[in-house]
C-alpha cells in the first residue's frame, strides 16, 4: 500500500489487505485505508472474512458468484433486506433482519424512544452481516443457484436504479467542459468481501463516494419504511440509529470535500498526458536515487568494468609496442589489434542487457503509476551508463594507445572507443526491449554481433564483399569504428601491404575521413536510441 501511495493515485486497488492479520490489526489497517478518501482517492478492495467493525467501514458491497453479479449496493442492513426479499432460500438474511429489528426495538423502548447509544452499539456489533452474506451466496453456489441469484438482481429495482445512476454519470461526464471536468466524479471508498472457502465464487464489495457522496439508490431509501414486517416508524428510526452506531458514518449522508480539493482532483483527472511529473524532475529523481545506488554497488559495477579491463590488458600485453613497427610483416598484427579494439564494445554490450530485462516488471509498474515517461527512463539509463563509460574509456584507451605505441592521435583512438561503446549500450537496450526474457536476449545480441564481424572489412575486404551483401556492410557500425582507427593509424603512413598495394587501398579505406566515420558511429547511436525508445514504448511482453 505504501509503495502505491508514493505516486498519490486517484484510484487505489487493494487485494485482501487484511489477510494474515488479527482482527484488531485488520481494523486498524482498514481505518487507515478509509482515511485516504479525505484527499479524494477512490479505494477498491477485496477483503477476506472481515470483522463487523471492518465491514462497517465500507460504503457499498459488490457480490460476485461464479463471475456473475448478484448484488451491488449499500452494505449492512440494506444488503440483508435485498437478500431476504430477492434471493430464494435466503432464510439466514430474514432471521438476521428479524433479530436486528427486535434488538433495536427493545433498545429503543428501554431508552424511552430517545435511543440508548451504548445498547444500540452492542446490538449493532452483535451481528456480522458480511458472514451472513458470504454464507448465503456460498450455499446458493453449492446448490447451483448462481444464475438464479444473478437473474434476481438483474430484474430488481436496485439494478435499474444503478443503471440509471451510471447513465447519469456517463452523460454528465460527456457534457462537462475542460474547466469543470470530473468535478462531480465518483471518488469514494470501495470494499470487497470474499468467502473463506468456496471454489469458484467471488464475493466482493464496492463503494463510491463523489465530491458529495453518491446517492443511495431509491430502492433502499424507503426499503424499511415499505417493509410490512417493520414494527413501527419508531423501529425504523431505531434502525437508522443502530446503523449509524454500527458504521463509522451513514453512507446515505453527503460527505462533502472541500472546493479546493475538488478543483485539484478535477485538474488531475482532466490531464491527458501519461504523467503530470515533468521529465526533468523524473530524470533527476532516477539519477539521484537509482544511479547513486548503482555506482556504490559492486554487483552492478563489476560486469561493466571487469570484461573491458581484462580484454584491454590482454590487448596491451599481447600487442605491446606493435604500432610503431610498420614493416609489412607486422601490418597484420596492427590491423588485428585495432579490429579487436573496435570489437570489444560490441561483445561487451551483453552486460547491459539485464538493466532492461530484469527491471521490466518495475518499469511497467512505475509507468502504470505515472511516475515518468519512457523517454525519461531511457535517458536516465543512458546517462547512468555513459558517465561510467566516459571515465572507463579514458583510462583504458590511454594505456592501450601508448602501450601499443600507435600512430595518429590519442583523441581519435579514445573517441572511437567511447562512441563505439555507447552504440553497444543502446544496441543492448534495443535487443533487451524486444526480447521477452533474458534467454532470448542473451542469444540474440551475440548472434547479431557475430554477423557484423563478417562485414566490418577486416575478415573480408570491403571490395571483395558480394554486391548482394554490400547493403549490410554499409549498416555495420563496426565497419566505421574499425575504419576510423585504421585511418587514424595509417593516413599519414600509408605503407604498402600485399602486392605493393597501400594498406588503406587494400582494405577499401583510401580517401576516407576518420571524423566522418566517427560521425557515422554517432548516427548509429542516435538510430538505435530512437528504436530502443519505440520498443520500450510499444512492445508489450506482459499479458495485462
XYZ file of C-alpha atoms in Angstrom:
544
model
C 0.000 0.000 0.000
C 2.804 2.360 0.904
C 4.566 1.890 -2.454
C 1.326 2.550 -4.321
C 0.694 5.740 -2.341
C 4.020 7.284 -3.361
C 2.501 8.400 -6.657
C -0.584 9.863 -4.921
C -3.048 7.818 -7.018
C -6.661 8.806 -7.585
C -7.773 5.155 -7.700
C -6.203 2.516 -5.452
C -6.940 -1.206 -5.877
C -6.132 -3.446 -2.903
C -6.186 -7.241 -2.918
C -7.042 -8.578 0.542
C -5.032 -6.016 2.553
C -6.027 -7.668 5.866
C -5.055 -11.265 5.058
C -2.964 -12.820 7.820
C -3.775 -10.069 10.329
C -5.603 -10.426 13.614
C -8.941 -8.648 13.952
C -7.544 -5.630 15.808
C -4.745 -5.023 13.312
C -7.117 -5.611 10.398
C -9.482 -2.967 11.755
C -6.617 -0.527 12.225
C -5.365 -1.093 8.678
C -8.786 -0.528 7.155
C -9.305 2.632 9.222
C -6.078 3.981 7.748
C -7.236 2.952 4.274
C -10.580 4.650 4.839
C -8.758 7.825 5.816
C -7.211 8.010 2.354
C -10.526 9.139 0.883
C -10.030 12.530 2.527
C -7.960 13.683 -0.453
C -10.402 12.259 -2.981
C -8.831 8.840 -3.532
C -11.108 6.032 -4.681
C -10.421 2.795 -2.793
C -11.372 -0.570 -4.294
C -10.514 -3.620 -2.218
C -11.134 -7.309 -1.851
C -11.216 -8.434 1.753
C -11.217 -11.834 3.415
C -13.571 -12.588 6.334
C -13.900 -9.011 7.640
C -14.988 -8.301 11.175
C -18.235 -6.447 11.726
C -16.348 -3.248 12.516
C -14.217 -3.556 9.367
C -17.206 -4.310 7.150
C -18.984 -1.241 8.507
C -16.231 0.984 7.094
C -17.265 0.187 3.515
C -19.853 2.238 1.670
C -21.114 -0.330 -0.798
C -20.776 -4.023 -1.435
C -20.492 -5.956 -4.687
C -21.200 -9.677 -4.587
C -19.982 -11.951 -7.376
C -20.841 -15.635 -7.630
C -19.010 -17.568 -10.361
C -18.272 -14.286 -12.092
C -21.911 -13.159 -12.104
C -23.033 -10.007 -10.344
C -25.699 -10.825 -7.761
C -25.707 -7.605 -5.725
C -24.308 -4.095 -5.883
C -25.484 -1.615 -3.320
C -25.074 -0.384 0.252
C -23.597 -2.734 2.823
C -25.240 -3.717 6.071
C -28.997 -3.872 6.570
C -29.922 -2.798 3.010
C -27.910 -5.734 1.657
C -29.624 -8.132 4.052
C -33.014 -6.727 3.113
C -32.295 -7.246 -0.569
C -31.150 -10.817 0.049
C -34.226 -11.626 2.124
C -36.638 -10.198 -0.430
C -34.979 -11.166 -3.738
C -32.922 -14.323 -3.232
C -34.563 -17.742 -2.896
C -33.984 -19.671 0.328
C -32.295 -16.672 1.979
C -33.553 -17.638 5.415
C -30.374 -16.517 7.163
C -30.878 -12.946 5.982
C -34.506 -12.924 7.079
C -33.612 -14.297 10.503
C -30.807 -11.780 10.983
C -33.069 -8.916 9.926
C -35.653 -10.013 12.469
C -33.008 -10.207 15.196
C -31.832 -6.706 14.278
C -35.340 -5.295 14.460
C -36.172 -6.926 17.778
C -32.917 -5.819 19.367
C -33.346 -2.278 18.136
C -36.967 -2.089 19.197
C -36.080 -3.345 22.678
C -33.191 -0.914 22.979
C -35.380 1.954 21.813
C -38.073 1.038 24.318
C -35.570 0.955 27.193
C -34.242 4.365 26.230
C -37.687 5.902 26.110
C -37.575 6.443 22.374
C -34.512 8.687 22.581
C -32.025 5.985 21.570
C -29.669 4.399 24.082
C -26.284 4.790 22.487
C -24.481 2.021 24.368
C -27.263 -0.510 23.891
C -27.530 0.300 20.215
C -23.824 -0.126 19.667
C -23.952 -3.507 21.391
C -26.922 -4.558 19.286
C -25.264 -3.410 16.094
C -21.930 -5.037 16.753
C -23.539 -8.317 17.818
C -24.032 -9.342 14.179
C -21.631 -9.682 11.270
C -23.585 -9.035 8.114
C -20.595 -9.986 5.951
C -20.550 -13.535 7.310
C -24.263 -13.938 6.652
C -23.918 -12.691 3.064
C -20.960 -14.968 2.403
C -22.801 -17.935 3.880
C -25.852 -17.312 1.705
C -24.006 -16.976 -1.598
C -21.773 -19.949 -0.773
C -24.765 -22.178 -0.084
C -26.502 -20.904 -3.222
C -23.400 -21.683 -5.260
C -23.234 -25.195 -3.839
C -26.860 -25.698 -4.864
C -26.038 -24.465 -8.371
C -28.150 -21.314 -7.991
C -25.575 -18.717 -9.024
C -27.551 -17.957 -12.175
C -30.757 -17.642 -10.159
C -29.230 -15.017 -7.871
C -27.834 -13.116 -10.848
C -31.214 -13.184 -12.593
C -32.910 -11.910 -9.445
C -30.540 -8.958 -9.278
C -30.910 -8.200 -12.990
C -34.690 -7.954 -12.603
C -34.599 -5.938 -9.391
C -35.348 -2.252 -8.968
C -31.859 -1.888 -7.486
C -30.293 -2.912 -10.805
C -32.456 -0.404 -12.656
C -31.528 2.327 -10.210
C -27.819 1.501 -10.542
C -28.068 1.575 -14.335
C -29.863 4.902 -14.205
C -27.230 6.354 -11.899
C -24.457 5.103 -14.186
C -26.124 6.675 -17.209
C -26.350 9.964 -15.323
C -22.643 9.857 -14.536
C -21.805 8.999 -18.152
C -23.970 11.782 -19.544
C -22.615 14.246 -17.020
C -19.005 13.371 -17.889
C -19.700 13.683 -21.609
C -21.203 17.161 -21.257
C -18.551 18.654 -18.988
C -16.119 21.213 -20.291
C -12.378 21.076 -19.692
C -12.614 23.608 -16.869
C -15.226 21.640 -14.945
C -14.208 18.125 -15.986
C -14.696 15.468 -13.378
C -15.856 17.926 -10.691
C -18.579 15.550 -9.663
C -16.608 12.386 -10.413
C -17.054 9.491 -8.030
C -14.194 9.487 -5.547
C -15.296 7.048 -2.940
C -14.459 4.079 -0.889
C -14.755 0.518 -2.103
C -14.568 -2.742 -0.222
C -14.877 -6.399 -1.143
C -15.904 -9.486 0.803
C -14.742 -12.939 -0.243
C -15.983 -16.235 1.142
C -13.494 -18.111 3.274
C -13.721 -21.303 1.270
C -15.596 -21.790 -1.936
C -14.007 -22.916 -5.104
C -15.087 -20.569 -7.845
C -17.122 -17.750 -6.421
C -16.079 -14.238 -5.615
C -17.915 -12.121 -3.149
C -16.815 -8.578 -3.425
C -17.927 -5.227 -2.248
C -17.500 -1.908 -3.842
C -18.354 1.595 -2.813
C -18.135 5.038 -4.259
C -18.376 8.494 -2.835
C -18.303 11.524 -5.126
C -17.327 15.036 -4.177
C -20.605 14.931 -2.386
C -21.398 11.327 -1.625
C -23.166 9.351 -4.331
C -26.870 8.985 -3.618
C -28.034 5.629 -2.322
C -30.429 4.064 -4.831
C -34.029 4.958 -4.225
C -34.842 1.273 -3.857
C -33.153 1.337 -0.452
C -34.076 4.804 0.704
C -37.565 3.569 1.520
C -36.833 -0.130 1.944
C -37.609 -0.399 5.625
C -40.475 2.039 5.523
C -42.213 -0.131 2.943
C -41.393 -3.399 4.701
C -44.637 -4.650 6.248
C -42.677 -6.616 8.823
C -41.320 -3.430 10.366
C -42.740 -2.958 13.826
C -43.440 0.760 13.534
C -41.993 4.053 12.451
C -40.195 4.029 15.772
C -38.488 0.805 14.780
C -37.421 2.414 11.523
C -35.894 5.293 13.445
C -34.120 2.863 15.704
C -32.764 1.096 12.662
C -31.198 4.326 11.485
C -29.634 4.875 14.861
C -28.222 1.377 15.029
C -26.813 1.673 11.531
C -25.176 4.964 12.459
C -23.629 3.370 15.510
C -22.602 0.273 13.582
C -20.912 2.201 10.758
C -18.344 4.946 11.066
C -20.632 7.244 9.108
C -24.011 6.947 7.435
C -23.320 6.346 3.732
C -26.644 7.949 2.841
C -25.442 11.290 4.158
C -23.279 13.558 1.994
C -19.620 13.818 2.885
C -18.593 16.988 1.068
C -14.988 17.533 0.134
C -13.507 20.980 0.069
C -13.807 23.096 -3.039
C -10.041 23.307 -3.332
C -9.793 19.512 -3.240
C -12.472 19.158 -5.910
C -10.632 21.648 -8.113
C -7.334 19.845 -7.609
C -8.841 16.458 -8.415
C -10.598 17.878 -11.457
C -7.333 19.237 -12.820
C -5.537 15.930 -12.262
C -8.287 13.820 -13.802
C -8.534 16.173 -16.773
C -4.864 15.570 -17.598
C -4.377 13.906 -20.960
C -0.643 13.205 -20.588
C 0.796 9.925 -19.326
C 2.235 11.649 -16.264
C 2.000 15.013 -14.544
C 5.634 14.806 -13.398
C 7.976 16.971 -15.528
C 10.536 14.960 -17.456
C 13.470 16.809 -15.913
C 12.239 16.110 -12.384
C 11.722 12.432 -13.148
C 15.183 12.303 -14.724
C 16.790 13.937 -11.709
C 14.985 11.592 -9.310
C 16.031 8.454 -11.191
C 19.652 9.574 -11.417
C 19.805 10.683 -7.802
C 18.396 7.514 -6.273
C 18.883 4.706 -8.798
C 22.196 5.765 -10.318
C 23.650 6.788 -6.978
C 22.833 3.359 -5.588
C 24.232 1.560 -8.635
C 27.520 3.446 -8.514
C 28.008 2.154 -4.974
C 27.002 -1.404 -5.835
C 29.912 -3.738 -6.743
C 27.484 -6.219 -8.308
C 26.397 -3.516 -10.764
C 29.880 -2.119 -11.437
C 31.651 -5.460 -11.830
C 30.128 -6.646 -15.141
C 30.623 -3.193 -16.669
C 34.293 -2.894 -15.780
C 35.784 -6.369 -15.445
C 35.381 -7.584 -19.042
C 36.707 -4.378 -20.596
C 39.601 -4.236 -18.171
C 40.529 -7.853 -18.844
C 40.376 -7.615 -22.649
C 42.257 -4.311 -22.700
C 45.054 -5.847 -20.611
C 45.217 -8.817 -22.983
C 45.467 -6.469 -25.981
C 48.108 -4.410 -24.179
C 50.318 -7.352 -23.274
C 49.769 -9.315 -26.496
C 50.374 -6.431 -28.920
C 52.797 -4.418 -26.772
C 54.689 -1.885 -28.937
C 53.239 -3.271 -32.164
C 52.054 0.072 -33.534
C 55.495 1.567 -34.017
C 56.670 -1.181 -36.355
C 55.329 -0.521 -39.867
C 57.161 -3.397 -41.526
C 54.934 -5.323 -43.986
C 55.163 -8.465 -41.878
C 53.813 -6.582 -38.839
C 50.931 -4.766 -40.522
C 48.570 -7.699 -39.988
C 49.254 -7.528 -36.246
C 48.415 -3.821 -36.182
C 45.148 -4.277 -38.081
C 44.204 -7.203 -35.816
C 44.808 -5.175 -32.642
C 42.702 -2.301 -33.971
C 39.965 -4.716 -35.016
C 39.821 -6.267 -31.537
C 39.698 -2.785 -30.014
C 36.678 -1.929 -32.171
C 35.047 -5.293 -31.499
C 35.362 -5.230 -27.706
C 32.445 -2.804 -27.038
C 30.067 -4.790 -29.255
C 30.552 -8.068 -27.413
C 30.794 -6.274 -24.072
C 27.273 -4.921 -24.620
C 25.888 -8.152 -23.133
C 26.481 -6.731 -19.656
C 23.866 -4.023 -20.293
C 21.002 -6.355 -21.248
C 19.883 -7.152 -17.658
C 19.409 -3.440 -16.965
C 16.266 -3.561 -19.103
C 15.052 -7.166 -18.900
C 15.351 -7.629 -15.134
C 13.830 -4.220 -14.393
C 10.870 -4.769 -16.718
C 8.300 -5.508 -14.006
C 9.414 -2.482 -12.001
C 9.375 -0.335 -15.148
C 5.828 -1.456 -16.024
C 4.544 -0.787 -12.518
C 6.137 2.634 -12.246
C 4.912 3.577 -15.709
C 1.403 2.446 -14.756
C 1.653 4.660 -11.679
C 2.510 7.619 -13.912
C 5.911 8.257 -12.330
C 7.757 9.087 -15.551
C 7.706 8.917 -19.321
C 9.530 6.257 -21.323
C 11.910 8.930 -22.597
C 12.763 9.889 -19.019
C 13.532 6.292 -18.077
C 15.706 5.671 -21.140
C 17.532 8.980 -20.714
C 18.316 8.151 -17.082
C 19.654 4.721 -18.033
C 21.832 6.164 -20.799
C 23.248 8.948 -18.649
C 23.992 6.421 -15.938
C 25.893 4.157 -18.321
C 27.601 6.852 -20.391
C 29.024 8.642 -17.370
C 30.722 5.455 -16.228
C 31.777 4.660 -19.807
C 33.340 8.095 -20.194
C 35.610 7.596 -17.197
C 36.376 3.981 -18.050
C 37.259 4.610 -21.695
C 39.555 7.490 -20.799
C 41.609 5.202 -18.581
C 41.637 2.126 -20.814
C 42.334 3.946 -24.064
C 45.255 5.820 -22.529
C 47.370 2.847 -21.525
C 46.394 0.802 -24.589
C 47.200 3.588 -27.086
C 50.550 4.459 -25.586
C 51.377 0.865 -24.656
C 50.915 -0.285 -28.249
C 52.786 2.846 -29.475
C 50.133 3.514 -32.104
C 50.362 6.323 -34.667
C 47.822 9.085 -35.106
C 46.148 10.939 -32.240
C 45.013 9.570 -28.900
C 41.820 11.671 -29.019
C 40.557 9.806 -32.088
C 41.548 6.459 -30.569
C 39.621 7.278 -27.373
C 36.640 8.895 -29.100
C 36.105 5.906 -31.388
C 36.156 3.593 -28.383
C 33.754 5.761 -26.378
C 31.219 6.223 -29.200
C 31.536 2.558 -30.162
C 30.811 1.561 -26.559
C 27.850 3.963 -26.454
C 26.430 2.295 -29.562
C 26.848 -1.069 -27.848
C 24.871 0.169 -24.837
C 21.835 1.316 -26.834
C 22.051 -1.794 -29.027
C 21.808 -3.905 -25.870
C 18.824 -1.824 -24.726
C 17.119 -2.339 -28.082
C 17.646 -6.109 -28.037
C 16.503 -6.278 -24.403
C 13.359 -4.256 -25.102
C 12.444 -6.547 -27.995
C 13.190 -9.787 -26.105
C 10.557 -11.396 -23.865
C 13.158 -12.744 -21.425
C 16.862 -12.993 -20.648
C 17.317 -16.242 -22.562
C 16.198 -14.683 -25.824
C 18.196 -11.501 -25.250
C 21.386 -13.391 -24.370
C 21.091 -15.392 -27.583
C 20.019 -12.559 -29.890
C 22.703 -9.998 -29.035
C 25.819 -12.165 -29.646
C 24.234 -13.642 -32.771
C 23.696 -10.181 -34.221
C 27.200 -9.016 -33.314
C 28.748 -12.085 -34.965
C 27.029 -11.201 -38.240
C 28.621 -7.754 -38.032
C 32.120 -9.252 -37.852
C 31.927 -10.626 -41.371
C 31.139 -7.245 -42.923
C 33.388 -4.909 -40.907
C 36.135 -5.081 -43.557
C 38.888 -6.972 -41.763
C 37.898 -10.621 -42.270
C 36.993 -9.886 -45.876
C 37.912 -6.644 -47.614
C 35.090 -4.264 -48.436
C 35.716 -4.531 -52.181
C 35.508 -8.330 -52.004
C 32.061 -8.403 -50.402
C 29.473 -9.592 -52.970
C 27.096 -6.992 -54.339
C 24.105 -8.605 -52.667
C 25.776 -8.133 -49.242
C 27.095 -4.607 -49.737
C 23.970 -3.124 -48.144
C 24.637 -4.965 -44.884
C 28.214 -3.758 -44.815
C 27.008 -0.170 -45.016
C 24.794 -0.567 -41.931
C 27.541 -2.283 -39.924
C 28.706 0.139 -37.232
C 31.853 -1.946 -36.625
C 32.957 -1.087 -40.165
C 33.079 2.605 -39.270
C 34.678 2.063 -35.863
C 37.480 -0.058 -37.306
C 37.766 2.200 -40.368
C 38.277 5.296 -38.195
C 41.003 3.511 -36.218
C 42.737 2.389 -39.424
C 42.622 5.904 -40.882
C 43.986 7.331 -37.646
C 46.889 4.860 -37.733
C 47.819 4.873 -41.441
C 46.573 8.049 -43.126
C 49.964 9.708 -42.616
C 51.880 6.438 -43.071
C 50.070 4.667 -45.891
C 52.615 1.886 -46.238
C 52.360 -0.881 -48.801
C 50.729 -4.122 -47.792
C 50.091 -7.132 -50.059
C 51.422 -6.877 -53.610
C 52.797 -3.405 -53.003
C 49.251 -2.053 -52.565
C 48.876 0.720 -49.964
C 47.231 -0.735 -46.901
C 44.293 1.700 -46.870
C 43.598 0.982 -50.521
C 43.834 -2.748 -49.890
C 41.100 -2.540 -47.255
C 38.973 -0.096 -49.280
C 39.585 2.810 -46.888
C 41.692 5.111 -49.048
C 40.203 8.594 -49.262
C 38.104 8.040 -46.174
C 37.654 10.642 -43.423
C 38.123 9.436 -39.874
C 35.934 12.233 -38.482
C 33.167 11.333 -40.911
C 33.397 7.734 -39.748
C 33.053 8.882 -36.131
C 30.025 10.908 -37.220
C 28.505 7.790 -38.795
C 29.049 5.984 -35.496
C 27.180 8.762 -33.710
C 24.296 8.387 -36.178
C 24.108 4.685 -35.331
C 23.865 5.648 -31.663
C 21.017 8.030 -32.430
C 19.189 5.471 -34.585
C 19.483 2.686 -32.009
C 18.369 5.083 -29.271
C 15.216 6.007 -31.184
C 14.472 2.350 -31.906
C 15.019 1.430 -28.244
C 12.659 4.226 -27.213
C 9.991 2.969 -29.609
C 10.471 -0.618 -28.450
C 10.125 0.328 -24.779
C 7.024 2.354 -25.611
C 5.106 -0.007 -27.860
C 6.408 -3.565 -27.371
C 4.432 -5.355 -24.663
C 5.600 -8.633 -23.159
C 3.191 -8.694 -20.213
C -0.312 -10.147 -20.563
C -2.040 -7.248 -18.854
